[in-house]
mmCIF file of C-alpha atoms in Angstrom:
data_model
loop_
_atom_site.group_PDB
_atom_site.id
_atom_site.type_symbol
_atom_site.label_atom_id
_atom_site.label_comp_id
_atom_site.label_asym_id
_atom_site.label_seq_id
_atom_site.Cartn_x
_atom_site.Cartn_y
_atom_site.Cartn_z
ATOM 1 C CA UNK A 1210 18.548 145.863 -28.373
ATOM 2 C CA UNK A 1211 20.655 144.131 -25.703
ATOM 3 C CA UNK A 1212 17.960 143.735 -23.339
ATOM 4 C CA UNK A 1213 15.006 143.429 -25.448
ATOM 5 C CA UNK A 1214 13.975 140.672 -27.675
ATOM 6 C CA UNK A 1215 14.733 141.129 -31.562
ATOM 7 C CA UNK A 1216 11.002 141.000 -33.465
ATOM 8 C CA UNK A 1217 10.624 139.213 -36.960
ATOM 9 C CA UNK A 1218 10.399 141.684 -40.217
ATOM 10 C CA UNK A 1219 8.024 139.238 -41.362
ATOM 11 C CA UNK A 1220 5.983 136.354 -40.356
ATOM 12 C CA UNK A 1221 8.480 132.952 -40.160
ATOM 13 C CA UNK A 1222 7.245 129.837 -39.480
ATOM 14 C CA UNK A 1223 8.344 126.263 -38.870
ATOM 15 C CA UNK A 1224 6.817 124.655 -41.454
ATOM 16 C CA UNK A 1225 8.831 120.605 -41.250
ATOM 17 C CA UNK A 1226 10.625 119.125 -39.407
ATOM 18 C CA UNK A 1227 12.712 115.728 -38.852
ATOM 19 C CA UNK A 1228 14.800 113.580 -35.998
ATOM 20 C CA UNK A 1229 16.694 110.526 -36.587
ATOM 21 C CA UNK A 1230 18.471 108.872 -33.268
ATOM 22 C CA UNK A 1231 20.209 106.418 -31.895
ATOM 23 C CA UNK A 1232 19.683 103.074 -30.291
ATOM 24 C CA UNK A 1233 19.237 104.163 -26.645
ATOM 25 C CA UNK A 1234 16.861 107.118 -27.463
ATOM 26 C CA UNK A 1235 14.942 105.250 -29.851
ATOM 27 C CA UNK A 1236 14.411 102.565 -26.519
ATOM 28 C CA UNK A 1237 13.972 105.802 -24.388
ATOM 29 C CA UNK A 1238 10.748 107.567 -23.203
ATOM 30 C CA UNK A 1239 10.684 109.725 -26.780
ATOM 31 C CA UNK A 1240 11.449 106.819 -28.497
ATOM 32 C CA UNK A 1241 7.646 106.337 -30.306
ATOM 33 C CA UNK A 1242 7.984 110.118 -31.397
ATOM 34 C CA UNK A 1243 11.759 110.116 -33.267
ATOM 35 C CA UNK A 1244 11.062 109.348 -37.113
ATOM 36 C CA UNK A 1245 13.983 107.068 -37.705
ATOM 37 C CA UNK A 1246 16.193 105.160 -35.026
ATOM 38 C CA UNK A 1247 19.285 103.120 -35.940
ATOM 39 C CA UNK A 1248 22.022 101.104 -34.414
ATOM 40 C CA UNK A 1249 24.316 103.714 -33.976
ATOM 41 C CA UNK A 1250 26.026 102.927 -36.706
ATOM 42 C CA UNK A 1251 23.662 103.980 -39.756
ATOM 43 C CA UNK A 1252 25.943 101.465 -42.173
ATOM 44 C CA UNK A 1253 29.036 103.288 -41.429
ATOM 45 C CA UNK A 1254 32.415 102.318 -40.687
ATOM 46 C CA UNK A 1255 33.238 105.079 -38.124
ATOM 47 C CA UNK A 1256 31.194 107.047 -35.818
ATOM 48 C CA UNK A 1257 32.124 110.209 -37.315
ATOM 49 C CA UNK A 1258 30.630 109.533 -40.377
ATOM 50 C CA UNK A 1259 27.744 107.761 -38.702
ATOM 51 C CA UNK A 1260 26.747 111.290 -37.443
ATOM 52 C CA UNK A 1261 27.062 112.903 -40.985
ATOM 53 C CA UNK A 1262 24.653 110.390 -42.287
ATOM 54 C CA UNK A 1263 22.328 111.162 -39.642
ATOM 55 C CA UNK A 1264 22.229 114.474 -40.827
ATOM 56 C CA UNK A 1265 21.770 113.909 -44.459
ATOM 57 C CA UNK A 1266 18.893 111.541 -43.296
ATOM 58 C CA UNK A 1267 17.545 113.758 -41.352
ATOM 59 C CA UNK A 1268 17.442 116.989 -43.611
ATOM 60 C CA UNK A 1269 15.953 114.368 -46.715
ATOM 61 C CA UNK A 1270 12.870 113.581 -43.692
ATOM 62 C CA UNK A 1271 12.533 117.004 -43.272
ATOM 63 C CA UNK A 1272 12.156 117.898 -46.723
ATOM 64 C CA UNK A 1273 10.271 115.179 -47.778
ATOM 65 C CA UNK A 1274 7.552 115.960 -45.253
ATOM 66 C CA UNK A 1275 7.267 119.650 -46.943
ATOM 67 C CA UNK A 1276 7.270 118.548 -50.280
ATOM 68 C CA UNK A 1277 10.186 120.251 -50.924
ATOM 69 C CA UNK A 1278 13.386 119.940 -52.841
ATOM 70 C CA UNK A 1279 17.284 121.071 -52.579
ATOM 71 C CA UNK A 1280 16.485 124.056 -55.281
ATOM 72 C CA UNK A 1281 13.465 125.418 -52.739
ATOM 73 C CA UNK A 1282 15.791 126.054 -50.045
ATOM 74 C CA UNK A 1283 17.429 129.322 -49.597
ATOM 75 C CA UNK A 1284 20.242 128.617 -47.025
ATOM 76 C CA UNK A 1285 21.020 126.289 -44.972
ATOM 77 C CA UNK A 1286 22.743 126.649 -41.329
ATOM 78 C CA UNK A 1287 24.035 123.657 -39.906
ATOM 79 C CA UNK A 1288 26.831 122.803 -36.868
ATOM 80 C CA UNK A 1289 28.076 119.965 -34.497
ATOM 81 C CA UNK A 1290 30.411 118.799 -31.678
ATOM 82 C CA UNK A 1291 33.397 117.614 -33.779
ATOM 83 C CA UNK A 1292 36.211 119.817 -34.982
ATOM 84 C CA UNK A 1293 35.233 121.696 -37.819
ATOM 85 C CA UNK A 1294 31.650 120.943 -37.717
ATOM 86 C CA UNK A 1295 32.662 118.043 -40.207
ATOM 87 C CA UNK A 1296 29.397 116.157 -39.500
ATOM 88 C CA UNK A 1297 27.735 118.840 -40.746
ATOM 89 C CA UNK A 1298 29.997 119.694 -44.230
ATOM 90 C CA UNK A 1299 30.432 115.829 -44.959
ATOM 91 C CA UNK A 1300 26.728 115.051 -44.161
ATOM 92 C CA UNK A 1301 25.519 117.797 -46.309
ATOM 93 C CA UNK A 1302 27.822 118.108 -49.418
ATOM 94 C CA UNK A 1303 25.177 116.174 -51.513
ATOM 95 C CA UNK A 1304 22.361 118.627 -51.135
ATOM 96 C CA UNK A 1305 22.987 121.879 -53.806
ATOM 97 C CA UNK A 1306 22.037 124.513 -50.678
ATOM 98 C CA UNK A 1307 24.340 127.207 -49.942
ATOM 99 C CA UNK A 1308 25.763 126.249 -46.127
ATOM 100 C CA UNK A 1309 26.715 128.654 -43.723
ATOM 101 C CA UNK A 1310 28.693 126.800 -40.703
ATOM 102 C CA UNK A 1311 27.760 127.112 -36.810
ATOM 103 C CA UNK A 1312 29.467 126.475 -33.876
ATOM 104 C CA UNK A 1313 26.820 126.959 -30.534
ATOM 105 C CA UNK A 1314 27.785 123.996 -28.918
ATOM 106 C CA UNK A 1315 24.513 122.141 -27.509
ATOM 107 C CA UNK A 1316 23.055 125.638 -28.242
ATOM 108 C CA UNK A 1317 23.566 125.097 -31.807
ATOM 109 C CA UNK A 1318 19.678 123.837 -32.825
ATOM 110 C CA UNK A 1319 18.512 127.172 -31.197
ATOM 111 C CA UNK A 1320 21.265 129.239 -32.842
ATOM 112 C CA UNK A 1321 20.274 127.558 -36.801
ATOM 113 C CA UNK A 1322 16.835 128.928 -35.758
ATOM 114 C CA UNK A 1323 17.506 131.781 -34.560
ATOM 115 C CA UNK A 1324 19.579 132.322 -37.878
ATOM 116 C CA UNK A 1325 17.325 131.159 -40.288
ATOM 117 C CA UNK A 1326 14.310 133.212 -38.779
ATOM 118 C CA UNK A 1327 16.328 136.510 -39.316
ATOM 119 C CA UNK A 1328 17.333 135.287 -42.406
ATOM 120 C CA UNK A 1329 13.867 134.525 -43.894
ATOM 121 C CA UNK A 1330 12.426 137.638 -42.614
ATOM 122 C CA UNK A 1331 14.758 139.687 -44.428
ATOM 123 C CA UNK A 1332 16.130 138.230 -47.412
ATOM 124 C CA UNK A 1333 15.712 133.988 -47.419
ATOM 125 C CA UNK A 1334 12.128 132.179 -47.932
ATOM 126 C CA UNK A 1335 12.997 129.216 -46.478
ATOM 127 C CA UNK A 1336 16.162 128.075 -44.764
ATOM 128 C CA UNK A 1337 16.687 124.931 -43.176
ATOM 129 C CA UNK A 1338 18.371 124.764 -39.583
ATOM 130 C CA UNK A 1339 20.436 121.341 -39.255
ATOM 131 C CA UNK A 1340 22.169 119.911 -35.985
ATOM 132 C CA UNK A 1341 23.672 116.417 -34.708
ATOM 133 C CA UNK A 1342 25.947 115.178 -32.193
ATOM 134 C CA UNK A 1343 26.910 111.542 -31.466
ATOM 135 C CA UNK A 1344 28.189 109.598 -28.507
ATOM 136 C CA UNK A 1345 30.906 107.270 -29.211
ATOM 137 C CA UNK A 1346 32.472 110.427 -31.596
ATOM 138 C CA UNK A 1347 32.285 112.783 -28.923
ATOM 139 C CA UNK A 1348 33.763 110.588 -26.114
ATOM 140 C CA UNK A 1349 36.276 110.301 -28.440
ATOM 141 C CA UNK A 1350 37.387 113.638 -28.997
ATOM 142 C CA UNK A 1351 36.496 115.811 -25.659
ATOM 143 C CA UNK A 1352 37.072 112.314 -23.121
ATOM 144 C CA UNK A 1353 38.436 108.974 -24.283
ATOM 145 C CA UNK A 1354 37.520 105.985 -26.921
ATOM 146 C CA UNK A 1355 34.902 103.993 -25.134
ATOM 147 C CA UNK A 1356 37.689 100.886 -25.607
ATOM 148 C CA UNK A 1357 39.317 102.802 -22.471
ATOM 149 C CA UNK A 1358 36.642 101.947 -20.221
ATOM 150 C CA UNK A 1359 36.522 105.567 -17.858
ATOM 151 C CA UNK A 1360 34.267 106.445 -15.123
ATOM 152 C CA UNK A 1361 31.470 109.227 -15.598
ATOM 153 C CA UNK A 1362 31.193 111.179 -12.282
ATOM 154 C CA UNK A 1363 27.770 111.747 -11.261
ATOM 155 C CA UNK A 1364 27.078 115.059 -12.533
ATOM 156 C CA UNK A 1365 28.442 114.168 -16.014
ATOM 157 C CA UNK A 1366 25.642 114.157 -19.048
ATOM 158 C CA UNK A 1367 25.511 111.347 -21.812
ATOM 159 C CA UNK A 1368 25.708 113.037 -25.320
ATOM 160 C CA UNK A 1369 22.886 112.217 -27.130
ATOM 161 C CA UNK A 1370 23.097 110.048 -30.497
ATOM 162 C CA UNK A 1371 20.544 112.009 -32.655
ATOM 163 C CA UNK A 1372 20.192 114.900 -35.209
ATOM 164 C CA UNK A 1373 17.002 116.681 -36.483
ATOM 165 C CA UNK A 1374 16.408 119.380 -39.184
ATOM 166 C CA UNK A 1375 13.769 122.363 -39.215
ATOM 167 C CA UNK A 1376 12.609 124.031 -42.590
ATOM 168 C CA UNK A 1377 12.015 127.797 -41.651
ATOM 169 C CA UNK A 1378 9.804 129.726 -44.140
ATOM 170 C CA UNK A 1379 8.165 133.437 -44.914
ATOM 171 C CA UNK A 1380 5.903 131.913 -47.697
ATOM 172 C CA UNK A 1381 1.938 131.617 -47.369
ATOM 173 C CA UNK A 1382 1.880 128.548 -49.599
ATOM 174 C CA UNK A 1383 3.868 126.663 -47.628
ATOM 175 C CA UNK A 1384 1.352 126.940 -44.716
ATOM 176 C CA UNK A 1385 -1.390 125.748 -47.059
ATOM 177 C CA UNK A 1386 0.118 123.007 -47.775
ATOM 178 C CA UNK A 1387 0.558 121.921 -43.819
ATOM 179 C CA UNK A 1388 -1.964 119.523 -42.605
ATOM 180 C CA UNK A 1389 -1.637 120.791 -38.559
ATOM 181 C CA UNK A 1390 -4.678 122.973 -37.584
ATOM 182 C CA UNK A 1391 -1.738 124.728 -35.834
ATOM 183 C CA UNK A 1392 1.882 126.211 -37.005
ATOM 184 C CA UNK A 1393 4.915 126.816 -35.300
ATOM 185 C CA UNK A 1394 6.237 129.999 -35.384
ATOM 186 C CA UNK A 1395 8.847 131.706 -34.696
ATOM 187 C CA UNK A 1396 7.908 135.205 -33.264
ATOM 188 C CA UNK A 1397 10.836 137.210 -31.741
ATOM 189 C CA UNK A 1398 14.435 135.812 -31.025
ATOM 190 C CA UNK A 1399 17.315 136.850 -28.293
ATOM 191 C CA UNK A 1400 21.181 135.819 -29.333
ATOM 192 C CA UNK A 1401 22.975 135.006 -25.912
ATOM 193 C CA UNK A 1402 26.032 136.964 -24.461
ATOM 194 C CA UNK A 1403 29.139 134.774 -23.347
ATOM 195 C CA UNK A 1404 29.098 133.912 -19.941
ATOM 196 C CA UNK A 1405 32.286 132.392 -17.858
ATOM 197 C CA UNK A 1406 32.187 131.619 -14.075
ATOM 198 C CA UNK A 1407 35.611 130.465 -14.061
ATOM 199 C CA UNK A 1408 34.431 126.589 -14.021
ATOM 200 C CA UNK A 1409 36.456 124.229 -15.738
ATOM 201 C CA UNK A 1410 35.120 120.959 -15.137
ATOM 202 C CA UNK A 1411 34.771 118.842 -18.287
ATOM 203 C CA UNK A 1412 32.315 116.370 -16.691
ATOM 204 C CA UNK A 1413 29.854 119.140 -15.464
ATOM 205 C CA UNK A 1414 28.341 120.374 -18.691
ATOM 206 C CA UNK A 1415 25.244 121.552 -16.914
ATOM 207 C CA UNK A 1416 26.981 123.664 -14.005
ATOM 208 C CA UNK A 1417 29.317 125.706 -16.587
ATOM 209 C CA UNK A 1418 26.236 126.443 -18.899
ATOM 210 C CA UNK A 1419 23.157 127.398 -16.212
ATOM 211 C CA UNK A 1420 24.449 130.724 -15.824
ATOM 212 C CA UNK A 1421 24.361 132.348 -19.396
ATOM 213 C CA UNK A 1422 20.762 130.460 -19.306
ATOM 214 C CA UNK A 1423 20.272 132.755 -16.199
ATOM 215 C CA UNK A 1424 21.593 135.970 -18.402
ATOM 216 C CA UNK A 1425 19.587 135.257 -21.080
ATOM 217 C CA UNK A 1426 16.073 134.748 -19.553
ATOM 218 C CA UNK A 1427 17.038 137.533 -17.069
ATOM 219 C CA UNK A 1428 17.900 140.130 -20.158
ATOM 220 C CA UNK A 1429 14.494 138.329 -21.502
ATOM 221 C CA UNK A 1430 11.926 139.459 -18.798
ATOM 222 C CA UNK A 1431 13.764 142.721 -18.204
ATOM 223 C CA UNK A 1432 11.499 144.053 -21.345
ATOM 224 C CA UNK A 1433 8.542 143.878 -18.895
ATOM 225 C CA UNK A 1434 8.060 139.923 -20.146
ATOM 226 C CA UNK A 1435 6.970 137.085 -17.249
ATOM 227 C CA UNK A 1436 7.423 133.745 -16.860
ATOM 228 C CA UNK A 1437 3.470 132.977 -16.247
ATOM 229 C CA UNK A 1438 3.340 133.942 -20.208
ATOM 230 C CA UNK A 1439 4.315 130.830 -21.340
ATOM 231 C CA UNK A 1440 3.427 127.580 -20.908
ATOM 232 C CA UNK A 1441 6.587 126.211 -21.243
ATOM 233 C CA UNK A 1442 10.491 127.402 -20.779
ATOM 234 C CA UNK A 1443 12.373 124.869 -22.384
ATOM 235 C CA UNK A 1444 16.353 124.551 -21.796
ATOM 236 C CA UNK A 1445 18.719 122.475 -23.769
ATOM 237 C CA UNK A 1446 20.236 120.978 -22.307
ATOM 238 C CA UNK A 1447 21.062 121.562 -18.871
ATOM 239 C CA UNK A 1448 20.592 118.068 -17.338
ATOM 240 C CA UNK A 1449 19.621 117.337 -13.464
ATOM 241 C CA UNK A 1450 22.697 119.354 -11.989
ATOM 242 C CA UNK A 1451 22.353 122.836 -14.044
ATOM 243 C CA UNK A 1452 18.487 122.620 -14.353
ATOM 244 C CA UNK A 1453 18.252 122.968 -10.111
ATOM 245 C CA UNK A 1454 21.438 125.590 -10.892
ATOM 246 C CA UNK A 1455 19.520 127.550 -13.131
ATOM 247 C CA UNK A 1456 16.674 127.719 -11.137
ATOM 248 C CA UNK A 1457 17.992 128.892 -8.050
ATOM 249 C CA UNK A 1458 20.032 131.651 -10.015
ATOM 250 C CA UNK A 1459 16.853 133.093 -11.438
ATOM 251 C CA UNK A 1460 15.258 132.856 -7.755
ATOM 252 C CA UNK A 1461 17.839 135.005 -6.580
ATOM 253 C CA UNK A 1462 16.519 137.613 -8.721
ATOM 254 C CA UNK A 1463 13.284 136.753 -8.244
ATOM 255 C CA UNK A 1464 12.608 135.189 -11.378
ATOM 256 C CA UNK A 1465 10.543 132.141 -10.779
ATOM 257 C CA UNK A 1466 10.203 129.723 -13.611
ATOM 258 C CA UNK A 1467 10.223 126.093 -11.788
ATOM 259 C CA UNK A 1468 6.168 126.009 -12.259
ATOM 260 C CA UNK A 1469 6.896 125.931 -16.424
ATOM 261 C CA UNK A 1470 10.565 125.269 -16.835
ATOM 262 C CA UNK A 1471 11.739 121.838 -18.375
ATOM 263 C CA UNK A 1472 14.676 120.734 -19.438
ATOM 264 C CA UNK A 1473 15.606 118.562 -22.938
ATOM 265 C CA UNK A 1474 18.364 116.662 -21.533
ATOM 266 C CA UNK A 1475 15.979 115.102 -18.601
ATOM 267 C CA UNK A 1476 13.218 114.566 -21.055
ATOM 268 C CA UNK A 1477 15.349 112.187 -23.669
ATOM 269 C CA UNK A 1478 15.995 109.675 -20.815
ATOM 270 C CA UNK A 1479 14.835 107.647 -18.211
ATOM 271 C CA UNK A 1480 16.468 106.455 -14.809
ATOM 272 C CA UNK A 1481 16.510 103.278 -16.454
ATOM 273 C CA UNK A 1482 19.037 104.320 -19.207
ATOM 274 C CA UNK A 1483 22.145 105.269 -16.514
ATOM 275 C CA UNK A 1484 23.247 108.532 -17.582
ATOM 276 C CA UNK A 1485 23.961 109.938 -14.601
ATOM 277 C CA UNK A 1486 23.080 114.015 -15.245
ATOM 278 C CA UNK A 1487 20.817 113.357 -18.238
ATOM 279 C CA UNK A 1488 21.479 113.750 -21.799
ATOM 280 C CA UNK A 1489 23.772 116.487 -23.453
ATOM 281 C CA UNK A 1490 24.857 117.416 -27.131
ATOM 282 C CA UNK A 1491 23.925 119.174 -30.097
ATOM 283 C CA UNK A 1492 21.505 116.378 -30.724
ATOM 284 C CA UNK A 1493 19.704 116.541 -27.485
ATOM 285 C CA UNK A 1494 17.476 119.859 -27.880
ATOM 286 C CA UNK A 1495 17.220 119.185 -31.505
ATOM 287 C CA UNK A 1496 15.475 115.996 -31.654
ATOM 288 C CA UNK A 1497 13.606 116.978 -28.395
ATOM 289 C CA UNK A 1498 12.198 120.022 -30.240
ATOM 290 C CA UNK A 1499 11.165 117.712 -33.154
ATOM 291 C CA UNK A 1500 9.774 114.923 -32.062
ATOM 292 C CA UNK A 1501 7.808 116.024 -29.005
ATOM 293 C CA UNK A 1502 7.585 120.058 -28.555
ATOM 294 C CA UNK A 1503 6.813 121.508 -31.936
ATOM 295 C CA UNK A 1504 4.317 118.290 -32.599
ATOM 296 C CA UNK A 1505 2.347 119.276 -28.997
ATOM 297 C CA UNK A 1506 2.163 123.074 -31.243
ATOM 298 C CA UNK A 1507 0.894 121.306 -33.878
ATOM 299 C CA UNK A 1508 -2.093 120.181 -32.009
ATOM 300 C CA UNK A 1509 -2.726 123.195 -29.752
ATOM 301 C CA UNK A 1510 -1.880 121.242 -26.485
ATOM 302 C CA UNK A 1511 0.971 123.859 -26.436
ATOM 303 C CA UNK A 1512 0.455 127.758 -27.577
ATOM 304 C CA UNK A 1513 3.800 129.617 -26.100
ATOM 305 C CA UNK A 1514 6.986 128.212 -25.278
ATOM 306 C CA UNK A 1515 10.659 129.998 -25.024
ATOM 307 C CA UNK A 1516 13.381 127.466 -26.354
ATOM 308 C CA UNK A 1517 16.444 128.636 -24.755
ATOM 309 C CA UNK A 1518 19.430 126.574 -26.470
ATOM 310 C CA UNK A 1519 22.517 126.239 -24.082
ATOM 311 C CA UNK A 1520 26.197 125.526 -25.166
ATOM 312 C CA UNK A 1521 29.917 125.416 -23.547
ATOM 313 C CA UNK A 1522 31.878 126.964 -25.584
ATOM 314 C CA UNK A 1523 35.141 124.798 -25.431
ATOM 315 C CA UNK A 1524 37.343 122.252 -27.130
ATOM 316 C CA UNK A 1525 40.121 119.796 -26.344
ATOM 317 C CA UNK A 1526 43.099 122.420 -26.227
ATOM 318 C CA UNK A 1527 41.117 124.687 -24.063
ATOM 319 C CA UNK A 1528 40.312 121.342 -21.420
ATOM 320 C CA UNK A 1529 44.089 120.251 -21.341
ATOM 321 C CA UNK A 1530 45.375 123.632 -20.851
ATOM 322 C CA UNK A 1531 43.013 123.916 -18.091
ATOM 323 C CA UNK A 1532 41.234 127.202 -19.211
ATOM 324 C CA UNK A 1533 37.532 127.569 -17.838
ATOM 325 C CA UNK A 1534 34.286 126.931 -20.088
ATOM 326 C CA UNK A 1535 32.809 130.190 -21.289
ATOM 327 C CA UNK A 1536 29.032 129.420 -21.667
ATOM 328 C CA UNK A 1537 26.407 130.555 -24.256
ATOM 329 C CA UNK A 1538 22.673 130.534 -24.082
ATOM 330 C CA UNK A 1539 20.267 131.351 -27.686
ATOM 331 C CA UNK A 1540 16.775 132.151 -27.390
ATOM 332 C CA UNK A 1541 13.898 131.261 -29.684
ATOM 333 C CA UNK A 1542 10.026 132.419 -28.780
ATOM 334 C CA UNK A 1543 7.577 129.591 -30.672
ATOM 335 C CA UNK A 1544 3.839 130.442 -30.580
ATOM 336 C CA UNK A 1545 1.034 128.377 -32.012
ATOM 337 C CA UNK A 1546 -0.382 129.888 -35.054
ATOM 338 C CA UNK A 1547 -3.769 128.815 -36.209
ATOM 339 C CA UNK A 1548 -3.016 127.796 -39.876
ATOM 340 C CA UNK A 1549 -6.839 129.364 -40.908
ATOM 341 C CA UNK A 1550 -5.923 132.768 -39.187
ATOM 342 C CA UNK A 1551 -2.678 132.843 -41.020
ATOM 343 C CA UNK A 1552 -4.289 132.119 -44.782
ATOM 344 C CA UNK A 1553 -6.945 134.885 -43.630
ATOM 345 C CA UNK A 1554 -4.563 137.727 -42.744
ATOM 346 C CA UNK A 1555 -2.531 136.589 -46.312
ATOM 347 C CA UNK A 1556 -5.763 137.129 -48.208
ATOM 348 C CA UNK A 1557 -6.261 140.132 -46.756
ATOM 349 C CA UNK A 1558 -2.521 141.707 -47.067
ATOM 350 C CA UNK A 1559 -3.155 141.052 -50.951
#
């Protein structure tokens, strides 16, 4: 199973989903695409809890768009960058859905799918897979307050202010319901292996993470699977220094995937917006994968993509005791289903 990719006991698919950002991505290149941008602040009085109410908003889109309620959702996987995930348990408490906790890092939108398609092939319906991260809060915690004024070095990555929310589900009637002509789903899934090249550079997210990417898609095509398969390889979020990183690792073992490889953290910005390396977080793939991927399945422009979530698995202790930064990389295959084929082969199961 180590080297293969893990197949679906049933048909999951992506049935909603919702991303609420900051100020600077809503002025980015995605901006148009996000479903809610705010000032940062989202009428809150810190940043942490700005970045729990970006959750709750975002999981209330979500649902909203589905037509569905608290009591129609099985289980709900959430995570962030602060300690304890608290963005997720304080910007969830309100909603009645049993919560199972992730930490992934920036890998963690990949990991809640990667969960909740397991989950709803085997025992769930429909799970929800929740995610944020915020700027000024994680400055705070893994650098220093903004107030202080520190310099970014050039291959540092600015964390994205965002979260977005993706309801997962086994049930036909939920695809009837979806007005796309296509569906997202979720067909087979790879968990990543810890990685650690004995980096240790806080400010070089994308260096410590590009080579569990490289394990990942490497254990990935060993099944007999290319690159030319898909039309896109998405990472998230590597930036401009682990993207080339990643790329020459897989070259080296003659994997090429710079004709169809992109990257989330160099899509959410511009050159415009300063931010050095691109953008970084929990946030960054997540509202990415919302806003612009998964709504280019929707219309058929896109038919097969790998979403490869990437994550350095760290915190502050483990940066001022100078350890290195392990790295993690989840993998999520998302086809295009054609909603009429799937309502055909339901009819036909019955």
């Amino acid at each position: 199973m180590k080297n293969k990719p893990c197949i679906l006991h049933k048909r999951v698919f992506i049935i909603s989903s919702a991303s609420v950002v900051g100020k600077k991505e809503k002025s980015g290149p995605l901006g148009h695409l996000f479903d809610l941008g705010g000032d940062d602040r989202f009428g809150k009085n810190s940043w942490e809890k700005a970045e729990a109410e970006m959750q709750r908003l975002s999981l209330g889109i979500a649902l909203n768009k589905c037509g569905l309620k608290d009591e129609n959702i099985d289980a709900m996987f959430a995570g962030d960058l602060i300690n304890q995930c608290i963005s997720s348990s304080y910007g969830l408490s309100n909603y009645k859905i049993p919560f199972l906790g992730l930490f992934g890092a920036c890998s963690t939108c990949a990991e809640g799918m990667l969960m909740s398609a397991i989950y709803t092939s085997l025992v769930f319906d429909r799970c929800a897979a929740i995610t944020s991260s915020h700027y000024c809060a994680a400055e705070r915690q893994f650098r220093y307050p903004l107030e202080y004024g520190g310099q970014r070095p050039p291959t540092a990555q600015w964390t994205v202010t965002g979260s977005a929310s993706f309801i997962i589900s086994s049930l036909p009637r939920d695809i009837r319901r979806c007005s796309a002509e296509y569906i997202p789903e979720i067909v087979d899934v790879m968990p990543g292996c810890i990685v650690d090249k004995g980096l240790n550079d806080a400010n070089n997210m994308g260096a410590a993470m590009a080579p569990s990417a490289a394990d990942t898609l490497e254990r990935y095509f060993s099944s007999g699977i290319s690159p030319d398969d898909f039309d896109m390889i998405i990472t998230g979020d590597l930036g401009y220094e682990g993207t080339g990183i990643l790329e020459d690792l897989l070259l080296s073992k003659n994997i090429d995937i710079t004709k169809n490889h992109v990257d989330c953290g160099n899509m959410i910005y511009d050159e415009s917006s300063d931010t050095h390396a691109g953008g970084s977080g929990c946030g960054c793939s997540a509202v990415v994968m919302s806003a612009d991927i998964l709504e280019n399945i929707k219309t058929g422009t896109v038919r097969n993509i790998l979403f490869l979530g990437t994550g350095a698995l760290m915190n502050t202790m483990s940066i001022n005791q100078k350890q290195t930064i392990p790295g993690i990389a989840h993998l999520v295959h998302i086809k295009a289903a054609k909603k009429s084929d799937i309502i055909i082969d339901d009819m036909e199961e019955k």
